[in-house]
XYZ file of C-alpha atoms in Angstrom:
740
model
C 158.225 20.535 94.636
C 158.497 24.305 94.655
C 156.413 26.149 97.187
C 154.551 28.110 94.480
C 153.636 24.890 92.663
C 152.544 23.289 95.924
C 150.330 26.289 96.730
C 148.820 26.153 93.233
C 147.856 22.479 93.553
C 146.529 22.963 97.066
C 144.365 25.846 95.849
C 143.267 23.805 92.834
C 142.197 20.772 94.863
C 140.574 22.977 97.492
C 138.567 24.768 94.802
C 137.732 21.446 93.182
C 136.634 20.040 96.554
C 134.471 23.063 97.225
C 132.970 22.736 93.749
C 132.156 19.060 94.352
C 130.716 19.930 97.769
C 128.502 22.600 96.200
C 127.271 20.051 93.652
C 126.477 17.552 96.422
C 124.697 20.182 98.483
C 122.711 21.339 95.444
C 121.796 17.771 94.518
C 120.534 17.072 98.048
C 118.351 20.198 98.045
C 120.310 22.319 100.501
C 120.049 25.313 98.145
C 116.383 24.658 97.487
C 114.420 21.659 96.200
C 114.924 20.335 92.705
C 111.951 19.219 90.600
C 111.223 15.502 90.797
C 111.647 13.236 87.792
C 107.877 12.805 87.694
C 107.425 16.539 87.206
C 110.315 16.704 84.765
C 108.892 13.881 82.687
C 105.275 14.926 82.757
C 105.246 18.466 84.098
C 101.688 19.151 85.209
C 102.772 22.683 85.984
C 102.911 23.270 82.262
C 99.420 22.120 81.393
C 96.428 24.410 81.222
C 92.999 22.945 81.838
C 90.776 22.636 78.792
C 87.021 23.190 78.557
C 84.921 21.195 76.108
C 81.382 21.647 74.823
C 78.853 18.824 74.819
C 80.014 17.629 71.379
C 83.720 17.674 72.248
C 84.496 21.097 70.763
C 87.145 22.878 72.786
C 85.648 26.088 74.188
C 88.698 27.549 75.899
C 91.353 27.103 78.560
C 92.095 27.969 82.152
C 95.711 28.887 82.826
C 97.757 31.189 84.976
C 100.622 33.313 83.699
C 103.300 31.064 82.174
C 100.824 28.197 82.299
C 99.193 28.077 78.871
C 101.313 25.211 77.538
C 99.252 22.431 76.007
C 101.671 19.639 75.231
C 102.248 17.832 71.955
C 104.050 14.628 71.081
C 107.315 14.528 69.114
C 105.474 13.190 66.071
C 103.188 16.253 66.138
C 106.063 18.709 65.702
C 107.253 19.693 62.240
C 110.767 18.315 61.457
C 111.668 21.843 60.334
C 111.221 23.060 63.914
C 113.547 20.329 65.222
C 116.176 21.101 62.581
C 116.023 24.841 63.170
C 116.230 24.416 66.930
C 119.221 22.080 66.962
C 121.103 24.047 64.303
C 120.656 27.326 66.159
C 120.683 26.451 69.842
C 122.783 23.280 70.179
C 124.680 21.919 67.162
C 126.113 18.966 69.121
C 122.826 18.126 70.847
C 122.714 14.544 69.619
C 126.319 13.824 70.676
C 126.660 15.349 74.182
C 125.251 14.072 77.464
C 123.559 17.235 78.632
C 126.590 19.482 79.025
C 128.577 20.642 75.984
C 132.165 21.082 77.258
C 133.292 22.761 74.037
C 130.494 25.320 74.108
C 130.987 25.908 77.829
C 134.726 26.594 77.456
C 134.058 28.853 74.460
C 131.546 30.867 76.501
C 134.050 31.195 79.381
C 137.018 32.161 77.201
C 135.165 34.656 75.009
C 132.766 35.801 77.780
C 129.737 34.754 75.759
C 130.480 36.988 72.763
C 130.667 33.961 70.422
C 127.621 32.201 71.776
C 126.438 30.835 75.062
C 127.376 27.555 76.646
C 123.938 26.251 77.616
C 122.690 23.213 75.774
C 119.047 22.595 74.896
C 118.947 20.218 77.856
C 120.262 22.920 80.186
C 117.780 25.448 78.807
C 115.036 22.911 79.412
C 116.321 22.460 82.958
C 116.090 26.213 83.519
C 112.555 26.379 82.131
C 111.409 23.432 84.210
C 113.070 24.864 87.300
C 111.790 28.440 87.278
C 112.358 29.905 83.810
C 114.283 33.001 84.992
C 118.027 33.544 85.227
C 119.264 34.971 88.502
C 121.008 38.334 88.180
C 123.093 38.033 91.331
C 126.408 36.315 90.341
C 126.490 34.061 93.415
C 122.859 33.025 92.998
C 123.395 32.538 89.256
C 126.344 30.231 89.994
C 124.186 28.045 92.266
C 121.414 28.122 89.686
C 123.865 27.012 87.010
C 124.940 24.075 89.158
C 121.295 23.065 89.533
C 120.874 23.298 85.761
C 123.810 20.918 85.290
C 122.330 18.436 87.752
C 118.852 18.560 86.183
C 120.317 18.362 82.679
C 122.298 15.211 83.521
C 119.227 13.655 85.129
C 117.172 14.460 82.049
C 119.749 12.897 79.722
C 119.863 9.728 81.832
C 116.105 9.287 81.993
C 114.843 10.496 78.608
C 115.663 10.055 74.964
C 116.871 12.960 72.863
C 113.474 13.114 71.135
C 111.707 13.277 74.498
C 113.998 16.088 75.670
C 113.319 18.093 72.508
C 109.585 17.569 73.000
C 109.736 18.636 76.644
C 111.741 21.709 75.654
C 109.392 22.821 72.883
C 106.387 22.283 75.138
C 107.931 24.441 77.876
C 109.671 27.446 76.321
C 108.006 30.905 76.144
C 107.343 32.847 72.943
C 106.333 36.099 74.592
C 102.828 37.577 74.959
C 102.222 34.907 77.630
C 102.364 32.233 74.909
C 104.087 29.022 75.995
C 104.711 25.836 74.070
C 105.162 25.197 70.360
C 101.489 24.349 69.778
C 100.257 27.650 71.200
C 103.004 29.595 69.435
C 102.109 28.027 66.104
C 98.419 28.719 66.589
C 99.045 32.284 67.780
C 101.376 33.431 65.006
C 100.175 31.281 62.086
C 96.752 29.876 63.060
C 97.910 26.347 62.312
C 99.055 23.295 64.238
C 102.782 22.871 64.735
C 103.070 19.776 62.518
C 102.201 21.954 59.500
C 104.892 24.613 59.945
C 107.098 25.156 56.894
C 110.830 25.956 56.976
C 110.620 29.741 57.187
C 107.830 29.630 59.792
C 109.840 27.194 61.917
C 112.926 29.402 61.580
C 110.987 32.479 62.693
C 109.630 30.769 65.822
C 113.003 29.311 66.770
C 114.600 32.707 66.203
C 112.242 34.237 68.760
C 113.666 32.010 71.498
C 116.777 34.192 71.721
C 114.642 37.188 72.818
C 110.927 36.654 72.434
C 110.037 40.346 72.710
C 112.841 41.813 70.600
C 112.151 39.308 67.809
C 108.350 39.284 68.082
C 107.171 39.664 64.456
C 103.946 41.301 65.578
C 105.919 44.069 67.304
C 109.253 44.229 65.437
C 108.871 42.643 61.990
C 112.230 43.867 60.638
C 114.233 42.434 63.547
C 112.182 39.238 63.432
C 112.940 38.750 59.741
C 116.666 39.319 60.271
C 116.674 36.834 63.141
C 114.748 34.314 61.022
C 117.375 34.593 58.316
C 120.106 34.028 60.900
C 118.407 30.768 61.861
C 118.112 29.809 58.182
C 121.857 30.483 57.855
C 122.563 28.121 60.745
C 120.423 25.456 59.077
C 122.396 25.870 55.870
C 125.691 25.743 57.800
C 124.636 22.425 59.302
C 123.522 21.180 55.864
C 119.863 20.938 56.848
C 118.871 23.117 53.879
C 120.758 23.927 50.682
C 122.403 27.229 49.792
C 119.787 27.657 47.098
C 116.998 27.246 49.661
C 118.767 29.682 51.974
C 118.865 32.412 49.329
C 115.255 31.845 48.293
C 113.786 31.629 51.811
C 115.814 34.577 53.127
C 114.264 36.784 50.441
C 110.668 35.937 51.415
C 108.789 38.443 53.574
C 107.386 37.526 56.963
C 103.895 36.147 56.638
C 102.115 35.825 59.971
C 98.472 35.558 60.966
C 98.613 36.803 64.538
C 95.568 36.118 66.680
C 96.274 35.606 70.334
C 93.917 33.311 72.216
C 92.818 34.898 75.473
C 89.905 34.894 77.887
C 87.855 37.017 75.470
C 88.009 34.372 72.767
C 86.347 31.020 72.321
C 82.810 29.899 72.952
C 80.742 31.473 75.698
C 83.315 33.652 77.532
C 80.766 34.648 80.192
C 79.997 31.004 80.755
C 83.660 30.093 81.163
C 83.939 32.771 83.831
C 81.142 31.298 85.980
C 82.445 27.835 85.176
C 85.734 28.675 86.893
C 84.056 29.220 90.255
C 81.928 26.095 89.907
C 84.990 23.962 89.177
C 86.886 25.318 92.158
C 83.957 24.380 94.376
C 83.790 20.904 92.864
C 87.531 20.304 93.334
C 87.621 21.582 96.900
C 87.254 18.143 98.477
C 89.036 16.091 95.806
C 92.649 15.053 96.265
C 95.271 13.415 94.107
C 96.956 10.145 95.031
C 99.770 12.082 96.702
C 97.288 13.972 98.872
C 97.574 17.272 97.014
C 94.459 19.234 96.039
C 93.751 19.546 92.314
C 94.595 22.909 90.790
C 92.479 24.204 87.912
C 95.395 26.140 86.417
C 98.204 23.630 86.868
C 96.859 20.106 86.575
C 95.744 19.897 82.950
C 92.159 18.990 83.794
C 89.555 18.271 81.131
C 86.188 19.855 81.892
C 83.221 18.622 79.860
C 80.254 20.982 79.854
C 76.645 20.752 78.697
C 76.943 23.721 76.336
C 75.785 23.004 72.768
C 78.065 24.954 70.364
C 75.405 25.699 67.743
C 72.834 26.715 70.332
C 75.446 28.974 71.922
C 76.120 30.604 68.559
C 72.405 31.072 67.896
C 71.878 32.518 71.370
C 74.675 35.061 70.893
C 73.374 35.945 67.442
C 69.841 36.461 68.779
C 71.106 38.842 71.461
C 73.360 40.677 69.001
C 70.503 41.180 66.542
C 68.129 42.767 69.058
C 70.400 44.813 71.287
C 71.581 47.380 68.668
C 67.930 48.168 67.841
C 67.106 48.691 71.493
C 70.235 50.755 72.041
C 69.306 52.965 69.101
C 65.873 53.562 70.641
C 67.452 54.437 73.996
C 70.005 56.786 72.434
C 67.227 58.778 70.754
C 65.595 59.621 74.070
C 65.779 63.249 75.104
C 67.224 62.462 78.555
C 70.062 60.464 76.970
C 70.857 63.008 74.245
C 70.837 65.902 76.702
C 72.609 64.013 79.465
C 69.840 64.851 81.930
C 69.533 61.143 82.760
C 72.581 61.667 84.994
C 70.980 64.446 87.013
C 71.040 63.534 90.710
C 73.292 60.529 89.991
C 76.716 62.127 90.368
C 77.657 59.567 93.044
C 77.402 56.810 90.439
C 79.776 58.647 88.116
C 82.227 59.485 90.885
C 82.403 55.877 91.982
C 82.885 54.690 88.399
C 85.667 57.236 87.940
C 87.510 56.126 91.082
C 87.094 52.457 90.163
C 88.590 53.000 86.713
C 91.992 51.808 85.580
C 92.937 55.372 84.608
C 92.340 56.593 88.155
C 94.352 53.741 89.644
C 97.286 54.253 87.275
C 97.446 58.000 87.857
C 97.173 57.514 91.606
C 100.110 55.117 91.522
C 101.954 57.655 89.391
C 101.810 60.202 92.196
C 99.145 62.554 90.816
C 96.888 64.394 93.243
C 93.156 63.742 93.327
C 92.546 67.205 91.861
C 94.897 66.499 88.949
C 93.320 63.127 88.302
C 89.791 64.568 88.265
C 90.934 67.286 85.865
C 92.263 64.645 83.473
C 88.774 63.112 83.247
C 87.502 66.378 81.750
C 90.067 66.580 78.928
C 89.293 65.067 75.540
C 91.662 62.331 74.376
C 91.811 59.645 71.717
C 90.337 56.383 72.888
C 88.735 53.156 71.780
C 85.203 52.441 72.995
C 82.618 49.707 72.585
C 80.369 50.008 69.527
C 77.710 47.917 67.845
C 79.742 47.147 64.727
C 81.550 44.094 63.384
C 84.639 44.759 65.537
C 82.615 45.717 68.625
C 84.783 48.808 69.009
C 85.534 52.159 67.439
C 88.160 54.884 67.736
C 86.925 58.262 68.876
C 87.791 61.396 70.826
C 85.987 62.148 74.097
C 86.685 62.890 77.729
C 87.182 59.923 80.073
C 84.088 61.051 82.011
C 82.018 61.034 78.817
C 83.403 57.563 78.149
C 82.099 56.410 81.536
C 78.638 57.782 80.729
C 78.748 56.305 77.234
C 79.581 52.815 78.435
C 77.140 52.826 81.344
C 74.309 53.834 79.016
C 74.668 50.593 77.082
C 71.792 48.168 77.590
C 72.833 44.736 78.824
C 71.309 41.272 78.495
C 71.320 37.836 80.077
C 70.103 34.779 78.165
C 70.095 31.108 79.235
C 68.818 28.050 77.370
C 68.407 24.693 79.086
C 66.806 21.270 78.952
C 63.901 21.531 81.429
C 63.820 17.790 82.110
C 67.505 17.218 82.932
C 68.601 20.740 83.876
C 71.471 20.735 81.351
C 72.334 24.293 80.275
C 72.738 24.489 76.487
C 73.596 28.178 75.962
C 74.715 31.004 78.235
C 75.010 34.675 77.296
C 75.946 36.919 80.194
C 76.233 40.286 78.458
C 76.715 42.148 75.205
C 80.526 41.982 74.963
C 82.843 40.163 77.348
C 85.916 42.117 76.280
C 84.395 45.384 77.473
C 81.804 44.247 80.013
C 82.947 41.419 82.271
C 79.899 41.498 84.565
C 77.759 38.393 83.996
C 74.012 39.073 83.957
C 73.097 35.367 83.732
C 74.928 34.447 86.926
C 72.921 33.125 89.860
C 74.240 36.013 91.970
C 73.046 38.738 89.553
C 69.550 39.667 90.706
C 66.989 42.057 89.267
C 63.356 42.846 89.928
C 61.353 40.168 88.103
C 58.058 41.927 87.413
C 55.173 39.854 86.112
C 57.421 36.925 85.232
C 56.829 35.720 88.801
C 53.053 35.520 88.377
C 52.897 31.957 86.940
C 54.501 30.660 90.138
C 51.750 32.231 92.247
C 49.093 30.890 89.880
C 50.661 27.428 90.081
C 50.435 27.406 93.875
C 46.845 28.665 93.794
C 45.930 25.883 91.382
C 47.833 23.164 93.228
C 46.909 24.065 96.814
C 43.801 26.267 96.720
C 41.632 24.451 94.203
C 41.724 27.069 91.441
C 41.426 26.113 87.770
C 41.949 27.967 84.490
C 38.155 28.433 84.360
C 37.902 29.900 87.878
C 36.290 33.349 87.979
C 38.480 35.900 89.770
C 37.576 39.414 90.988
C 39.579 41.991 89.088
C 39.642 44.656 91.761
C 42.264 46.183 94.079
C 42.840 44.172 97.237
C 43.571 45.594 100.661
C 46.201 43.822 102.791
C 46.176 44.672 106.458
C 49.357 46.503 107.346
C 50.392 46.792 103.690
C 47.678 48.839 102.016
C 46.113 48.446 98.605
C 47.554 46.239 95.870
C 48.002 47.468 93.240
C 48.566 50.940 94.616
C 47.227 52.569 91.441
C 43.861 50.768 91.881
C 43.539 50.898 88.081
C 41.853 47.659 86.998
C 40.559 48.800 83.596
C 36.897 48.489 84.511
C 36.691 44.687 84.390
C 34.908 43.276 87.433
C 35.767 39.593 86.972
C 38.006 37.548 84.693
C 38.904 33.917 84.296
C 42.131 32.777 85.879
C 43.470 31.934 82.414
C 42.604 35.384 81.128
C 44.167 37.077 84.129
C 47.478 35.315 83.466
C 47.391 35.737 79.695
C 46.982 39.502 79.997
C 48.966 39.764 83.236
C 46.236 41.572 85.162
C 47.578 42.964 88.410
C 44.278 43.328 90.272
C 43.268 39.715 89.657
C 46.761 38.587 90.634
C 46.530 40.543 93.889
C 43.325 38.620 94.667
C 45.166 35.323 94.184
C 47.930 36.492 96.516
C 45.259 37.220 99.134
C 43.849 33.717 98.687
C 47.234 31.995 98.795
C 48.681 34.282 101.516
C 52.076 36.020 101.178
C 53.665 33.840 103.880
C 52.525 30.670 102.134
C 53.815 31.933 98.780
C 57.176 32.713 100.355
C 57.267 29.114 101.584
C 56.342 27.861 98.126
C 59.284 29.743 96.569
C 61.559 28.128 99.132
C 60.122 24.729 98.196
C 61.266 25.318 94.630
C 64.830 25.070 95.996
C 66.029 28.434 94.664
C 68.546 29.921 97.128
C 67.201 33.490 97.346
C 64.635 34.072 100.076
C 61.458 35.744 98.826
C 59.999 37.925 101.575
C 56.275 37.510 102.384
C 54.979 40.855 101.091
C 51.810 41.227 98.981
C 53.714 43.238 96.343
C 55.743 40.139 95.496
C 52.712 38.971 93.509
C 53.436 41.785 91.038
C 57.166 41.084 90.937
C 58.497 43.484 93.570
C 61.388 41.176 94.458
C 64.859 40.576 93.068
C 65.821 37.181 91.651
C 68.431 36.065 89.149
C 67.688 34.838 85.641
C 69.278 31.533 86.665
C 66.846 31.194 89.569
C 63.829 32.127 87.463
C 64.635 29.397 84.956
C 65.161 26.994 87.843
C 61.672 27.849 89.138
C 60.078 27.590 85.680
C 61.271 24.004 85.243
C 58.183 22.915 87.184
C 55.995 23.680 84.157
C 57.607 21.661 81.335
C 59.162 19.339 83.947
C 55.878 17.768 85.093
C 55.894 19.560 88.435
C 59.540 18.907 89.313
C 61.918 21.723 90.196
C 65.217 20.936 88.493
C 68.381 22.884 89.234
C 70.236 23.940 86.074
C 73.729 22.446 85.778
C 76.434 23.055 83.203
C 79.265 20.602 83.955
C 78.755 16.983 82.957
C 82.090 15.672 84.297
C 85.667 16.601 85.160
C 88.604 14.371 84.187
C 92.264 14.482 85.149
C 94.890 14.779 82.423
C 94.966 10.990 82.049
C 91.240 10.770 81.331
C 90.178 9.471 84.747
C 86.767 10.821 85.808
C 87.093 12.814 89.035
C 83.470 13.894 89.472
C 80.180 13.755 87.552
C 77.249 16.172 87.617
C 74.866 14.622 85.084
C 73.227 12.197 87.510
C 69.979 14.195 87.731
C 70.142 14.371 91.533
C 68.873 17.959 91.767
C 65.194 17.271 91.019
C 62.477 17.869 93.589
C 58.707 17.599 93.256
C 57.123 21.005 93.826
C 53.586 20.765 92.409
C 51.456 17.937 91.090
C 51.824 16.737 87.537
C 48.224 17.726 86.838
C 48.735 21.272 88.132
C 51.897 21.596 86.019
C 50.057 20.444 82.907
C 47.180 22.880 83.503
C 49.695 25.694 83.940
C 51.342 24.763 80.649
C 47.988 24.938 78.906
C 47.111 28.185 80.639
C 50.465 29.832 79.886
C 49.856 29.185 76.213
C 47.331 32.016 76.434
C 50.196 34.489 76.866
C 51.871 33.466 73.598
C 48.616 33.160 71.697
C 46.536 36.214 72.695
C 48.162 37.833 75.712
C 51.236 39.999 76.287
C 53.289 37.894 73.826
C 50.424 37.496 71.342
C 51.134 35.554 68.162
C 54.482 34.094 69.214
C 53.415 30.443 68.990
C 51.744 30.991 65.652
C 54.768 32.764 64.172
C 57.057 29.908 65.191
C 54.578 27.268 64.075
C 54.969 25.335 67.329
C 52.265 22.873 68.414
C 52.529 23.625 72.134
C 54.472 26.131 74.211
C 54.055 28.444 77.172
C 55.619 31.661 78.328
C 55.407 34.862 80.341
C 56.552 38.433 79.885
C 57.665 40.752 82.651
C 58.304 44.488 82.908
C 59.260 46.437 86.010
C 58.931 49.991 87.244
C 59.937 52.513 84.601
C 60.810 49.694 82.171
C 64.046 49.128 84.093
C 63.818 45.371 83.487
C 62.352 43.503 80.534
C 61.806 39.724 80.821
C 60.540 36.851 78.779
C 60.693 33.223 79.876
C 59.217 30.570 77.626
C 59.362 26.862 76.968
C 58.417 24.016 74.680
C 58.390 20.307 75.621
C 62.088 20.203 74.662
C 63.586 23.570 75.646
C 63.317 26.249 78.307
C 64.885 29.673 77.796
C 64.832 33.025 79.531
C 65.990 36.501 78.562
C 66.503 39.622 80.712
C 67.316 43.055 79.290
C 68.095 46.274 81.133
C 70.803 48.709 82.154
C 73.168 48.140 85.053
C 71.928 51.479 86.393
C 68.196 51.018 86.879
C 67.410 54.684 86.274
C 68.491 54.216 82.643
C 65.755 52.588 80.556
C 63.733 52.822 77.360
C 60.750 54.940 78.268
C 58.506 53.924 75.362
C 56.665 50.676 74.692
C 59.879 49.375 73.101
C 61.127 48.749 76.625
C 58.364 46.295 77.595
C 59.053 42.618 78.155
C 56.993 41.645 75.114
C 58.760 44.078 72.774
C 62.319 44.220 74.166
C 63.025 40.757 75.579
C 60.642 38.425 73.751
C 62.125 39.064 70.243
C 65.484 37.642 71.420
C 63.744 34.462 72.566
C 61.804 34.238 69.297
C 64.898 34.803 67.160
C 66.793 32.069 68.961
C 63.996 29.502 68.651
C 63.514 30.383 64.986
C 67.182 29.645 64.325
C 67.088 26.375 66.252
C 63.984 25.103 64.475
C 65.405 26.108 61.080
C 68.519 23.991 61.725
C 67.414 20.418 61.088
C 70.662 19.056 62.470
C 69.468 20.128 65.927
C 66.679 17.560 65.857
C 64.001 19.620 67.622
C 60.387 18.904 66.754
C 57.847 21.708 66.321
C 55.068 19.156 66.734
C 56.245 17.950 70.158
C 53.491 17.855 72.788
C 53.497 18.013 76.552
C 52.642 14.656 78.148
C 49.087 14.564 79.445
C 48.852 13.176 83.006
C 46.987 9.896 83.285
C 44.595 11.259 85.922
C 43.471 14.287 83.892
C 40.055 13.858 82.271
C 40.398 16.655 79.723
C 43.312 18.581 78.335
C 41.141 21.258 76.746
C 41.364 24.781 78.129
C 37.759 26.019 78.272
C 38.404 29.282 80.084
C 37.651 32.503 78.243
C 40.939 34.269 77.525
C 39.525 36.398 74.733
C 37.984 39.164 76.830
C 40.649 41.805 76.270
C 39.169 45.285 75.795
C 40.615 48.438 74.297
C 40.415 50.222 77.621
C 42.203 47.556 79.632
C 45.823 48.176 80.587
C 48.451 45.515 79.958
C 51.084 44.559 82.508
C 53.588 47.034 81.136
C 51.398 50.099 81.661
C 50.178 48.990 85.070
C 53.548 47.825 86.330
C 55.209 51.080 85.373
C 53.306 52.516 88.350
C 54.295 49.756 90.776
C 57.219 50.075 93.159
C 58.225 47.996 96.126
C 58.008 51.077 98.326
C 54.256 51.198 97.737
C 53.833 48.144 99.927
C 56.668 48.097 102.453
C-alpha cells in the first residue's frame, strides 16, 4: 500500500474514532446532561399552569418566557397542519429513523443553500434541549451530536404521530407564543383542530423565521411564505394544482389577539393568586423530591371566583368610576394643577421610577438631559375611560405622570360570609395601566367610620349594651390623648340610642363607647378577630384613624352575617398536578373562629340595618327590595377614602375608593362613602339579583338565635335633625394627629 493511501486511511479511522468517542462522551453527559426520556415524552417544562374559576371556566395561565405551551393530542391537530409540516420541513419524515442521510449530505455539499439537513425529529430534539442554536462552530458541532442522540432516542421510544405532536406542542411562533394550540388561538382565535389549509400553511411557514414571517408584523412576507408552503404541499401531492392556484390567491385573514397577563378573568386576582400558590407549594414535593414549580409543572389551580359575579363586579366599578373621575377633574385644584403644590417629591420619585427614565439612563443620558425630556411634548398613549381604556394624545411625560396619578382607584371584593369563599375580586380600574392591587391584604388605607360596627359589637357583647341603650352624645376626654372628637361638634343632641348612633355614624356617641370599652380592650378585640394588622390602642381608632386593608375589613365583618364567627376569606379551593392528583385543598373551612356571641351578632345585624334604611346609606335596602341586610359607610379626612361594606344572609361585599396619593380627593359630597362607594355595591347587588341563574334570594333572612326572646329592634333610629352633622362632615375634621 502506498504511503499516501496508508496515511489517508489512518487519518480516516482516527477521525472516525474521534467522532465515535465524541458521540459516546456526549451520550454519557460529559458535554452536559441530556434530557431524560420522561421529560422528552411528557415535558413538564413545556406546560404552563392553568387557573380555573369555580364553574371550571379557565381564567388564565401562569408561565415563564418560552413556557406558555399547553399541549394537545394528535387527534386535536388539524390534518392540514400535519401535511403542511411534513411537506415543508421533512418530506421523508415517515421513512427515516430520525436522521435523514440524504438531506444531511445535501446540506453539507451545498452548504445549506438548497435546504437544511435537520429532520423534524432533530428540530424537536433541539427544542426540547434548549431551543437555541449555538453560534460557536465547536459548540454547534457538539450540540448537533446531542441532537442526533436525542433524535434517535425519540424515534426508538415514540411513534411518528407522537413525535409530530411533541414537536407541534414545543415549537415557538414568536411573540412568546409556543405550541400549536396557543398559535392557533393567537392568530385565528380558534382551536387547532379547526384550522383550514391556508391557515395551517401560514403557521407552518412561520416556523422558518417566526419574526420575519409574522403576519401581524410583515403580512406581505408572511403571505409569500404561506404560498411557498402551499407549493410544497402540491409538490408532495397533498393538495391539487387547482387548490394551489386558488389558495395562493387568497389574502391573509388573521384575527390576532395575543393572550397575556392583562387578559382573562380577574387579572388583579390572578396576580395575588400567584403569591398564594407559591406559599402553598413551598412545602410540597414531587415523588422525585423536587419542589413544584408554578411556571413549569402544568398545575391546575381551582379558585372560588364566580365568573358572572366577577363580570358584574367589574361592570359595577366601571360604571361608577368615570362619573367620580369627571367630578374630580372639574375641581379647581385639578384643573389648575395646584393640587401638586408642595408635592414635588411625589412627582420626582414617579419620574425616576418610570420606564422612560430607566431607558434613558441606560442609554447614557445625563440626569439633566433626562429631566429636560420630561418637559417636552410627545405623542403618547394614556389611560382613558372609553371602550378601549386608552387614547392617543400629545403631552409632556411629566404631565402624563400627573394625569395618571390623578385617576381615582377602587378595590372591590365579594365573598360568602359563611364559608369565606371569595366570589369576585377587583383590585383597580385597569390592570394594563395600573398593576397595583387595592384589594390585596397588604394594601392598607384609613378605614373611617367603617370600623365603628366592630366597636359597637364589642360593647354589646362584653359591656352589656343593647340597640336601645341610651348613649351620651358629647365629646369625651381621654387622659393623655385629649378630646374625641377634636372638633367637639355633636350637633346639639345630648343623648341618642345606640342604634341611632350607629345608623347616623355619630362620632361623639362612638367616642363614649370607646371610653366604656377601653382602647386597649378594643385593640385586643381586633386581634381576636384574627386579622393580621395590629390596631394600636388609641381613642381615635373609634373614628377610624387606623389603616387596614379591604381584605381585612371584610374578614372582620364576617362576624355579623356569620353568626359571630370570624372567617378568613380564601380564594383557592384546591391545586392539582397535571395528572389531576389533588396536592392541597383550602375549602375545609378551618379558618373560622368564634369572636362574639351569636346573639350579639344577630343584634348587630338588626342594628346595622338602620344604616341602609334611614342612616348614611338611607334607602338602599328598599331600592334593592331585600328583606334583610346590613351595612356601614366610611369616609376619612378630606374625603381621601370612601368605604361601604354591606351584607345579606348570602353575600358580603366591600368597596373602597380613593386616590393612591391621599391629598387627591373629591372635595364635595360626591366623595363621601355613601355617595362614592355605596353606588358600586348597590349596582353589583342589583345585577346579581336580576340574574335568576345566580340563585340568590331577596327574601332570605338571618337566622334568629334560639336564646333570643325578640328579634324586633325597638330603639329609636328616627331622631335625625336638620342641624345634625353626618359622619362625612364630622370626619372631614378628624385626623390621627389630633389624638397621638
